[in-house]
Amino acid sequence: MNEKNNGNIPPYDYSNDSGDSPNNKKIFPSVNRAQIEPNTEYSQILHSYQHIAKKDRSIQIIGGIFAFLSTIIEFIVFLLVKRLLNFHIPLGVLAQFIWIFIVLLIISAFTIVQLIIILRWNRNVEKAKQQRQTLALTNYKMINQISIIKFTIISILIFNLVFFWFYRQYTLPPRPDRLVIFLRIYTALRRLTWLLIFSYTIFEMWQLNKWIKRKKAVTRIEQKILEDLPKLQELANLTNTNVDTGSFDRENEEKNDDDESQTFFHN
Amino acid sequence: MPSSTKKYRSALIIIQSILEQLIKAGTNEGIVKSRIYKSIGLKAIIGDKYLEQLMSARYISVNEEKWGKERTRQKVFITNRGLRRFQWFMKLSSELDI
C-alpha cells in the first residue's frame, strides 16, 4: 500500500515521453546503453517491479474480520430464532425483525467473493515476484480483476444502504416479559451489527475511491498506447478469433528458447 | 478516442508480451520473428500484422540478416520508444499500488 498518499494513485504526466522525467528516473533509473550488458533493462525492470509490487492486505484483513464477526452474529441469530419459534411466535412476525440479518448475510457473501478475488490478486503479485509468470500477463490478469473488485465493492455499498433502511424501518417490538432475555440479546446483536456495517461502509467507500483511481490509471495508459496504435481495434478483432492465449506461460517460453529450427523466415 | 479500452485488451496484452520478450532478449540482441510468435502463441500471419503496427508506432525495428547460404531471417529489436512504453505499463504496477 502506498503510505505516502494514503493509498491513492500518485499523479503522473503521461504526456512526458522523454523517459527522463523525475518519476521515470525514480522507478526506472536510466542507464548508459553503451555500457550495459544484454538483459540489463529487463533485469532493472524486474528488480523495480519486485521492489514496488506489494500485496493488498487491507481488504484481506478488514474483510476477513467482517466475515468472521458477521458469521458469529448470524449463528447467534439462527439460534435465537430457533428458540423463539418454540414460543409459537409466527415466522411472519419474526421475519420483519431478522431482515437486517438476512441483508448482513448477503453482504458477507459479497465480502467472501471479494476476499477470493484479492487472494488471486495477491497470488499474481507473488508469481511475478518469483518470476513464475511474465510481467505482461501479471499486469493484465490484475487489470481484469479490478472490474470484479469494483463490482463487489459497489454491491456491498448498495446492500449496506438496504441494511440501514431496514434498520430504521423496523424498530424494536414491545417487550412481553417472557421474551425479555431474547429481546436483550436481539437488541445487542442489532446494535453490534449496525456498528459493524457502519464501519465496513466507511472502509468500502475508501476502497471504492482507491479502485476507481486504479481503473482510471489503467485507462489513461491504455489510451496513450491507443494513440500510438490507431489500428488496435483491427488487431484486437484478429486476436479474439485466432489466438490461443493459453500459451502465455513461462514453461512454454523456456521450451521455445531451445527450438532453433523455427527461427527463420523465407522471403 | 473511446472511453473504454477493455475491448482492446486482448491486443494490448500481446503487444506488452512482444515488448517483454524483446527486452528480455536484450535490446541489442533482438529475436527472430518466428520465435516471438511461438512464445506468445501467435499465428505468423497475425504476428506479422502486430509487428507491422509496432513498427509503424516505432516501438520496434526489424533487420533482415543472412542465415545460411540462401536463406534470410528477420530479427526484431526493441527501440527506445518501445522500451519506454513497456516501462509505462510496469509503472502502472506502482500506480496500482500493488
Short mmCIF file of N, CA, C and O in Angstrom, two decimals, chain A residues 65-116:
data_model
loop_
_atom_site.label_atom_id
_atom_site.label_comp_id
_atom_site.label_asym_id
_atom_site.label_seq_id
_atom_site.Cartn_x
_atom_site.Cartn_y
_atom_site.Cartn_z
N ILE A 65 -12.02 -9.94 8.98
CA ILE A 65 -12.60 -9.68 10.32
C ILE A 65 -14.12 -9.54 10.19
O ILE A 65 -14.88 -10.11 10.97
N PHE A 66 -14.57 -8.79 9.16
CA PHE A 66 -16.00 -8.57 8.96
C PHE A 66 -16.72 -9.91 8.72
O PHE A 66 -17.76 -10.18 9.34
N ALA A 67 -16.15 -10.72 7.84
CA ALA A 67 -16.78 -12.01 7.51
C ALA A 67 -16.87 -12.89 8.76
O ALA A 67 -17.88 -13.54 9.00
N PHE A 68 -15.80 -12.86 9.56
CA PHE A 68 -15.76 -13.69 10.77
C PHE A 68 -16.83 -13.24 11.78
O PHE A 68 -17.62 -14.04 12.27
N LEU A 69 -16.86 -11.92 12.05
CA LEU A 69 -17.83 -11.40 13.04
C LEU A 69 -19.27 -11.60 12.58
O LEU A 69 -20.15 -11.96 13.36
N SER A 70 -19.50 -11.35 11.28
CA SER A 70 -20.88 -11.50 10.79
C SER A 70 -21.33 -12.96 10.84
O SER A 70 -22.50 -13.25 11.08
N THR A 71 -20.39 -13.89 10.63
CA THR A 71 -20.74 -15.31 10.73
C THR A 71 -21.18 -15.65 12.17
O THR A 71 -22.16 -16.37 12.39
N ILE A 72 -20.44 -15.10 13.14
CA ILE A 72 -20.79 -15.34 14.55
C ILE A 72 -22.19 -14.75 14.85
O ILE A 72 -23.04 -15.42 15.45
N ILE A 73 -22.42 -13.52 14.38
CA ILE A 73 -23.73 -12.87 14.61
C ILE A 73 -24.84 -13.71 13.98
O ILE A 73 -25.87 -13.98 14.60
N GLU A 74 -24.62 -14.14 12.75
CA GLU A 74 -25.64 -14.94 12.04
C GLU A 74 -25.94 -16.23 12.80
O GLU A 74 -27.09 -16.65 12.91
N PHE A 75 -24.90 -16.83 13.35
CA PHE A 75 -25.08 -18.08 14.09
C PHE A 75 -25.94 -17.86 15.34
O PHE A 75 -26.87 -18.62 15.62
N ILE A 76 -25.63 -16.76 16.05
CA ILE A 76 -26.41 -16.45 17.26
C ILE A 76 -27.86 -16.14 16.90
O ILE A 76 -28.80 -16.60 17.57
N VAL A 77 -28.05 -15.38 15.81
CA VAL A 77 -29.41 -15.04 15.37
C VAL A 77 -30.17 -16.32 15.00
O VAL A 77 -31.35 -16.48 15.34
N PHE A 78 -29.48 -17.24 14.36
CA PHE A 78 -30.10 -18.51 13.98
C PHE A 78 -30.60 -19.26 15.23
O PHE A 78 -31.74 -19.74 15.27
N LEU A 79 -29.74 -19.32 16.24
CA LEU A 79 -30.12 -20.00 17.49
C LEU A 79 -31.29 -19.29 18.16
O LEU A 79 -32.23 -19.92 18.67
N LEU A 80 -31.24 -17.95 18.12
CA LEU A 80 -32.28 -17.13 18.73
C LEU A 80 -33.64 -17.37 18.07
O LEU A 80 -34.66 -17.59 18.74
N VAL A 81 -33.63 -17.34 16.76
CA VAL A 81 -34.89 -17.53 16.01
C VAL A 81 -35.44 -18.93 16.26
O VAL A 81 -36.64 -19.13 16.43
N LYS A 82 -34.53 -19.89 16.31
CA LYS A 82 -34.93 -21.28 16.54
C LYS A 82 -35.67 -21.40 17.88
O LYS A 82 -36.70 -22.08 17.99
N ARG A 83 -35.13 -20.73 18.91
CA ARG A 83 -35.75 -20.77 20.22
C ARG A 83 -37.08 -20.01 20.24
O ARG A 83 -38.06 -20.45 20.86
N LEU A 84 -37.11 -18.88 19.55
CA LEU A 84 -38.33 -18.07 19.55
C LEU A 84 -39.50 -18.78 18.86
O LEU A 84 -40.65 -18.60 19.24
N LEU A 85 -39.17 -19.62 17.88
CA LEU A 85 -40.23 -20.37 17.19
C LEU A 85 -40.91 -21.35 18.15
O LEU A 85 -42.07 -21.71 17.97
N ASN A 86 -40.17 -21.77 19.20
CA ASN A 86 -40.75 -22.66 20.21
C ASN A 86 -41.83 -21.97 21.04
O ASN A 86 -42.65 -22.61 21.69
N PHE A 87 -41.78 -20.60 21.05
CA PHE A 87 -42.79 -19.83 21.78
C PHE A 87 -44.04 -19.58 20.94
O PHE A 87 -44.86 -18.75 21.28
N HIS A 88 -44.12 -20.28 19.83
CA HIS A 88 -45.26 -20.19 18.91
C HIS A 88 -45.44 -18.77 18.36
O HIS A 88 -46.55 -18.32 18.14
N ILE A 89 -44.31 -18.09 18.17
CA ILE A 89 -44.37 -16.77 17.52
C ILE A 89 -44.32 -17.03 16.02
O ILE A 89 -43.42 -17.73 15.54
N PRO A 90 -45.29 -16.51 15.28
CA PRO A 90 -45.31 -16.80 13.84
C PRO A 90 -44.05 -16.29 13.14
O PRO A 90 -43.51 -15.24 13.50
N LEU A 91 -43.61 -17.07 12.16
CA LEU A 91 -42.39 -16.72 11.42
C LEU A 91 -42.52 -15.37 10.73
O LEU A 91 -41.55 -14.61 10.61
N GLY A 92 -43.77 -15.07 10.27
CA GLY A 92 -44.02 -13.79 9.58
C GLY A 92 -43.70 -12.60 10.48
O GLY A 92 -43.16 -11.59 10.01
N VAL A 93 -44.04 -12.75 11.76
CA VAL A 93 -43.77 -11.67 12.73
C VAL A 93 -42.26 -11.55 12.97
O VAL A 93 -41.70 -10.46 13.02
N LEU A 94 -41.64 -12.71 13.09
CA LEU A 94 -40.19 -12.71 13.34
C LEU A 94 -39.41 -12.15 12.16
O LEU A 94 -38.40 -11.45 12.33
N ALA A 95 -39.93 -12.46 10.96
CA ALA A 95 -39.19 -12.12 9.74
C ALA A 95 -38.82 -10.66 9.66
O ALA A 95 -37.69 -10.31 9.30
N GLN A 96 -39.79 -9.78 10.03
CA GLN A 96 -39.52 -8.35 9.89
C GLN A 96 -38.38 -7.88 10.80
O GLN A 96 -37.75 -6.88 10.54
N PHE A 97 -38.11 -8.66 11.86
CA PHE A 97 -37.02 -8.28 12.76
C PHE A 97 -35.68 -8.93 12.39
O PHE A 97 -34.65 -8.57 12.92
N ILE A 98 -35.76 -9.90 11.51
CA ILE A 98 -34.48 -10.53 11.11
C ILE A 98 -34.06 -10.13 9.68
O ILE A 98 -33.06 -10.62 9.18
N TRP A 99 -34.84 -9.23 9.07
CA TRP A 99 -34.45 -8.77 7.73
C TRP A 99 -33.02 -8.25 7.72
O TRP A 99 -32.25 -8.53 6.80
N ILE A 100 -32.68 -7.46 8.72
CA ILE A 100 -31.33 -6.86 8.74
C ILE A 100 -30.25 -7.94 8.75
O ILE A 100 -29.19 -7.76 8.17
N PHE A 101 -30.56 -9.07 9.39
CA PHE A 101 -29.56 -10.13 9.45
C PHE A 101 -29.49 -10.91 8.13
O PHE A 101 -28.44 -11.47 7.81
N ILE A 102 -30.60 -10.91 7.41
CA ILE A 102 -30.57 -11.53 6.07
C ILE A 102 -29.70 -10.66 5.14
O ILE A 102 -28.88 -11.17 4.37
N VAL A 103 -29.86 -9.35 5.26
CA VAL A 103 -29.04 -8.42 4.46
C VAL A 103 -27.56 -8.59 4.86
O VAL A 103 -26.68 -8.62 4.00
N LEU A 104 -27.33 -8.76 6.15
CA LEU A 104 -25.95 -8.97 6.63
C LEU A 104 -25.35 -10.22 5.99
O LEU A 104 -24.18 -10.24 5.60
N LEU A 105 -26.17 -11.24 5.84
CA LEU A 105 -25.72 -12.50 5.21
C LEU A 105 -25.31 -12.25 3.76
O LEU A 105 -24.27 -12.76 3.30
N ILE A 106 -26.11 -11.44 3.04
CA ILE A 106 -25.79 -11.13 1.63
C ILE A 106 -24.48 -10.33 1.56
O ILE A 106 -23.62 -10.62 0.72
N ILE A 107 -24.33 -9.37 2.46
CA ILE A 107 -23.10 -8.56 2.48
C ILE A 107 -21.88 -9.47 2.75
O ILE A 107 -20.84 -9.33 2.11
N SER A 108 -22.06 -10.42 3.66
CA SER A 108 -20.97 -11.36 3.96
C SER A 108 -20.59 -12.17 2.74
O SER A 108 -19.41 -12.42 2.49
N ALA A 109 -21.62 -12.58 1.98
CA ALA A 109 -21.36 -13.37 0.77
C ALA A 109 -20.51 -12.57 -0.22
O ALA A 109 -19.53 -13.08 -0.78
N PHE A 110 -20.87 -11.29 -0.43
CA PHE A 110 -20.08 -10.44 -1.34
C PHE A 110 -18.66 -10.23 -0.79
O PHE A 110 -17.71 -10.17 -1.56
N THR A 111 -18.57 -10.13 0.52
CA THR A 111 -17.24 -9.95 1.14
C THR A 111 -16.36 -11.17 0.87
O THR A 111 -15.18 -11.03 0.56
N ILE A 112 -16.97 -12.33 0.96
CA ILE A 112 -16.19 -13.56 0.72
C ILE A 112 -15.73 -13.62 -0.75
O ILE A 112 -14.58 -13.96 -1.03
N VAL A 113 -16.62 -13.21 -1.67
CA VAL A 113 -16.22 -13.15 -3.10
C VAL A 113 -15.03 -12.19 -3.26
O VAL A 113 -14.05 -12.49 -3.94
N GLN A 114 -15.16 -11.04 -2.60
CA GLN A 114 -14.09 -10.04 -2.67
C GLN A 114 -12.76 -10.60 -2.12
O GLN A 114 -11.70 -10.38 -2.71
N LEU A 115 -12.87 -11.35 -1.05
CA LEU A 115 -11.66 -11.95 -0.45
C LEU A 115 -11.00 -12.94 -1.41
O LEU A 115 -9.78 -13.00 -1.52
N ILE A 116 -11.84 -13.70 -2.12
CA ILE A 116 -11.30 -14.67 -3.08
C ILE A 116 -10.56 -13.95 -4.22
O ILE A 116 -9.46 -14.34 -4.60
#
